[in-house]
């Protein structure tokens, strides 16, 4: 993870927190180029730029610009990784960021953490909490597994 100096950021950039756009001082066009980052649930696009010869995600630059601190992980609250409005960004732990993930593209049940087990002809509900997989039970009906997963999400503080 590249760290960036607040002094460098504040000397070189201007950020509009209402639009989420960062400008290099003296240049009227926004900085950043779209960059695809692959993850378990497919590729996401983020804006990336170069500062002092190092690549950095624009949302991380924004965090330093606004707070002066190096963020752990930046969560785009609405799930849109290109929306860099200040109200849409928060610094969180990796564990909290994982709780805010969308359903993976490979999911066939339509509900995160719910899978069909062919060997038992049952639906299984599970949830990952602090790096540990927790079983929420197996069920004859898919809706029962979905309900168990939703209950588990509430109990463990997942986002709606």
mmCIF file of C-alpha atoms in Angstrom:
data_model
loop_
_atom_site.group_PDB
_atom_site.id
_atom_site.type_symbol
_atom_site.label_atom_id
_atom_site.label_comp_id
_atom_site.label_asym_id
_atom_site.label_seq_id
_atom_site.Cartn_x
_atom_site.Cartn_y
_atom_site.Cartn_z
ATOM 1 C CA UNK A 1 0.000 0.000 0.000
ATOM 2 C CA UNK A 2 1.462 3.335 -1.061
ATOM 3 C CA UNK A 3 1.443 6.052 1.560
ATOM 4 C CA UNK A 4 1.212 9.629 0.421
ATOM 5 C CA UNK A 5 2.201 12.784 2.235
ATOM 6 C CA UNK A 6 -0.489 15.288 3.186
ATOM 7 C CA UNK A 7 1.962 18.088 2.346
ATOM 8 C CA UNK A 8 2.371 16.768 -1.212
ATOM 9 C CA UNK A 9 -1.354 16.197 -1.692
ATOM 10 C CA UNK A 10 -2.369 19.614 -0.397
ATOM 11 C CA UNK A 11 0.332 21.359 -2.462
ATOM 12 C CA UNK A 12 -0.567 19.632 -5.762
ATOM 13 C CA UNK A 13 -4.326 18.979 -5.715
ATOM 14 C CA UNK A 14 -7.739 20.542 -5.220
ATOM 15 C CA UNK A 15 -10.697 18.319 -4.281
ATOM 16 C CA UNK A 16 -14.390 19.114 -4.689
ATOM 17 C CA UNK A 17 -16.097 17.039 -1.995
ATOM 18 C CA UNK A 18 -19.576 17.573 -3.486
ATOM 19 C CA UNK A 19 -18.684 16.171 -6.920
ATOM 20 C CA UNK A 20 -15.910 13.796 -5.844
ATOM 21 C CA UNK A 21 -13.544 15.210 -8.470
ATOM 22 C CA UNK A 22 -9.852 15.871 -7.835
ATOM 23 C CA UNK A 23 -7.986 18.437 -9.955
ATOM 24 C CA UNK A 24 -4.259 18.979 -10.205
ATOM 25 C CA UNK A 25 -3.602 22.616 -9.340
ATOM 26 C CA UNK A 26 -3.204 24.675 -12.507
ATOM 27 C CA UNK A 27 -4.958 22.065 -14.673
ATOM 28 C CA UNK A 28 -8.697 22.233 -15.304
ATOM 29 C CA UNK A 29 -9.322 18.562 -16.028
ATOM 30 C CA UNK A 30 -9.952 15.879 -13.392
ATOM 31 C CA UNK A 31 -7.135 13.516 -12.489
ATOM 32 C CA UNK A 32 -7.333 9.750 -12.580
ATOM 33 C CA UNK A 33 -7.717 7.006 -15.120
ATOM 34 C CA UNK A 34 -10.031 4.038 -14.750
ATOM 35 C CA UNK A 35 -8.292 0.925 -13.512
ATOM 36 C CA UNK A 36 -9.886 -2.514 -13.165
ATOM 37 C CA UNK A 37 -9.101 -4.364 -9.975
ATOM 38 C CA UNK A 38 -10.057 -8.041 -9.935
ATOM 39 C CA UNK A 39 -11.631 -9.585 -6.871
ATOM 40 C CA UNK A 40 -13.665 -12.666 -5.979
ATOM 41 C CA UNK A 41 -16.865 -11.025 -7.196
ATOM 42 C CA UNK A 42 -15.446 -9.752 -10.497
ATOM 43 C CA UNK A 43 -13.579 -6.681 -11.666
ATOM 44 C CA UNK A 44 -14.322 -3.289 -10.142
ATOM 45 C CA UNK A 45 -13.204 -0.022 -11.625
ATOM 46 C CA UNK A 46 -11.383 2.566 -9.534
ATOM 47 C CA UNK A 47 -9.715 5.836 -10.450
ATOM 48 C CA UNK A 48 -5.946 5.662 -10.194
ATOM 49 C CA UNK A 49 -3.256 8.336 -10.612
ATOM 50 C CA UNK A 50 0.476 8.801 -10.173
ATOM 51 C CA UNK A 51 1.913 10.853 -7.310
ATOM 52 C CA UNK A 52 5.681 11.179 -6.903
ATOM 53 C CA UNK A 53 6.154 8.321 -9.373
ATOM 54 C CA UNK A 54 3.885 5.915 -7.458
ATOM 55 C CA UNK A 55 0.427 4.703 -8.455
ATOM 56 C CA UNK A 56 -2.280 5.510 -5.932
ATOM 57 C CA UNK A 57 -6.037 5.151 -5.936
ATOM 58 C CA UNK A 58 -7.751 8.536 -6.086
ATOM 59 C CA UNK A 59 -10.044 7.684 -3.160
ATOM 60 C CA UNK A 60 -6.952 7.148 -0.966
ATOM 61 C CA UNK A 61 -5.524 10.501 -2.130
ATOM 62 C CA UNK A 62 -8.851 12.119 -1.220
ATOM 63 C CA UNK A 63 -8.750 10.631 2.273
ATOM 64 C CA UNK A 64 -5.291 12.060 2.896
ATOM 65 C CA UNK A 65 -6.371 15.422 1.431
ATOM 66 C CA UNK A 66 -9.418 15.645 3.710
ATOM 67 C CA UNK A 67 -8.040 14.168 6.942
ATOM 68 C CA UNK A 68 -4.236 14.178 6.752
ATOM 69 C CA UNK A 69 -4.318 10.499 7.791
ATOM 70 C CA UNK A 70 -3.400 7.321 5.940
ATOM 71 C CA UNK A 71 -6.551 5.203 5.581
ATOM 72 C CA UNK A 72 -6.697 1.472 6.302
ATOM 73 C CA UNK A 73 -9.278 0.518 3.686
ATOM 74 C CA UNK A 74 -11.601 2.961 1.945
ATOM 75 C CA UNK A 75 -15.188 1.785 1.642
ATOM 76 C CA UNK A 76 -17.404 3.324 -1.024
ATOM 77 C CA UNK A 77 -20.618 3.269 1.002
ATOM 78 C CA UNK A 78 -22.963 3.019 -1.991
ATOM 79 C CA UNK A 79 -20.868 0.256 -3.603
ATOM 80 C CA UNK A 80 -19.988 2.471 -6.611
ATOM 81 C CA UNK A 81 -16.192 2.458 -6.678
ATOM 82 C CA UNK A 82 -16.123 5.486 -9.000
ATOM 83 C CA UNK A 83 -18.225 7.677 -6.668
ATOM 84 C CA UNK A 84 -15.570 9.613 -4.765
ATOM 85 C CA UNK A 85 -17.859 12.167 -3.135
ATOM 86 C CA UNK A 86 -16.730 12.754 0.451
ATOM 87 C CA UNK A 87 -20.098 11.649 1.883
ATOM 88 C CA UNK A 88 -19.628 8.269 0.132
ATOM 89 C CA UNK A 89 -16.186 7.442 1.571
ATOM 90 C CA UNK A 90 -15.242 5.991 4.937
ATOM 91 C CA UNK A 91 -12.062 4.466 6.334
ATOM 92 C CA UNK A 92 -12.708 0.985 7.720
ATOM 93 C CA UNK A 93 -10.926 -2.239 8.563
ATOM 94 C CA UNK A 94 -10.774 -4.982 5.946
ATOM 95 C CA UNK A 95 -13.204 -7.001 8.075
ATOM 96 C CA UNK A 96 -15.837 -4.251 8.009
ATOM 97 C CA UNK A 97 -15.308 -3.677 4.283
ATOM 98 C CA UNK A 98 -16.000 -7.368 3.609
ATOM 99 C CA UNK A 99 -19.348 -7.048 5.391
ATOM 100 C CA UNK A 100 -20.402 -4.441 2.823
ATOM 101 C CA UNK A 101 -19.747 -6.599 -0.256
ATOM 102 C CA UNK A 102 -22.370 -7.190 -2.871
ATOM 103 C CA UNK A 103 -23.494 -10.717 -3.800
ATOM 104 C CA UNK A 104 -20.749 -12.392 -5.841
ATOM 105 C CA UNK A 105 -21.308 -12.819 -9.578
ATOM 106 C CA UNK A 106 -20.903 -16.605 -9.256
ATOM 107 C CA UNK A 107 -23.759 -16.834 -6.742
ATOM 108 C CA UNK A 108 -26.622 -19.032 -7.990
ATOM 109 C CA UNK A 109 -28.999 -18.787 -5.032
ATOM 110 C CA UNK A 110 -29.528 -15.043 -5.300
ATOM 111 C CA UNK A 111 -28.472 -14.570 -1.679
ATOM 112 C CA UNK A 112 -24.946 -14.141 -0.387
ATOM 113 C CA UNK A 113 -23.820 -17.004 1.855
ATOM 114 C CA UNK A 114 -26.567 -19.402 0.698
ATOM 115 C CA UNK A 115 -25.660 -22.456 -1.398
ATOM 116 C CA UNK A 116 -27.386 -25.624 -2.504
ATOM 117 C CA UNK A 117 -25.724 -28.876 -1.406
ATOM 118 C CA UNK A 118 -26.323 -31.591 -4.003
ATOM 119 C CA UNK A 119 -24.912 -34.288 -1.717
ATOM 120 C CA UNK A 120 -27.608 -33.664 0.910
ATOM 121 C CA UNK A 121 -30.293 -31.979 -1.230
ATOM 122 C CA UNK A 122 -30.355 -29.127 1.291
ATOM 123 C CA UNK A 123 -29.657 -25.410 1.354
ATOM 124 C CA UNK A 124 -26.739 -24.256 3.509
ATOM 125 C CA UNK A 125 -26.386 -20.807 5.073
ATOM 126 C CA UNK A 126 -22.983 -19.524 6.182
ATOM 127 C CA UNK A 127 -21.374 -16.215 7.066
ATOM 128 C CA UNK A 128 -17.747 -15.029 7.273
ATOM 129 C CA UNK A 129 -16.981 -13.052 10.441
ATOM 130 C CA UNK A 130 -13.478 -11.856 11.337
ATOM 131 C CA UNK A 131 -11.953 -14.317 8.857
ATOM 132 C CA UNK A 132 -13.865 -17.311 10.238
ATOM 133 C CA UNK A 133 -16.640 -19.123 8.397
ATOM 134 C CA UNK A 134 -19.665 -19.682 10.632
ATOM 135 C CA UNK A 135 -22.332 -22.222 9.722
ATOM 136 C CA UNK A 136 -25.873 -20.932 10.145
ATOM 137 C CA UNK A 137 -27.446 -24.304 9.395
ATOM 138 C CA UNK A 138 -28.809 -26.462 6.594
ATOM 139 C CA UNK A 139 -32.409 -26.265 5.430
ATOM 140 C CA UNK A 140 -34.867 -28.069 3.188
ATOM 141 C CA UNK A 141 -36.196 -24.775 1.817
ATOM 142 C CA UNK A 142 -34.068 -22.068 0.212
ATOM 143 C CA UNK A 143 -36.086 -19.291 1.877
ATOM 144 C CA UNK A 144 -35.303 -20.726 5.316
ATOM 145 C CA UNK A 145 -31.576 -20.584 4.499
ATOM 146 C CA UNK A 146 -31.947 -16.994 3.234
ATOM 147 C CA UNK A 147 -33.774 -16.030 6.438
ATOM 148 C CA UNK A 148 -31.001 -17.608 8.532
ATOM 149 C CA UNK A 149 -28.372 -15.659 6.578
ATOM 150 C CA UNK A 150 -30.264 -12.358 7.039
ATOM 151 C CA UNK A 151 -30.561 -13.027 10.763
ATOM 152 C CA UNK A 152 -26.826 -13.752 10.906
ATOM 153 C CA UNK A 153 -26.066 -10.514 9.063
ATOM 154 C CA UNK A 154 -28.062 -8.523 11.637
ATOM 155 C CA UNK A 155 -26.404 -10.297 14.547
ATOM 156 C CA UNK A 156 -22.899 -9.620 13.154
ATOM 157 C CA UNK A 157 -23.432 -6.006 12.068
ATOM 158 C CA UNK A 158 -23.486 -6.350 8.286
ATOM 159 C CA UNK A 159 -24.796 -3.481 6.115
ATOM 160 C CA UNK A 160 -28.332 -3.595 4.717
#
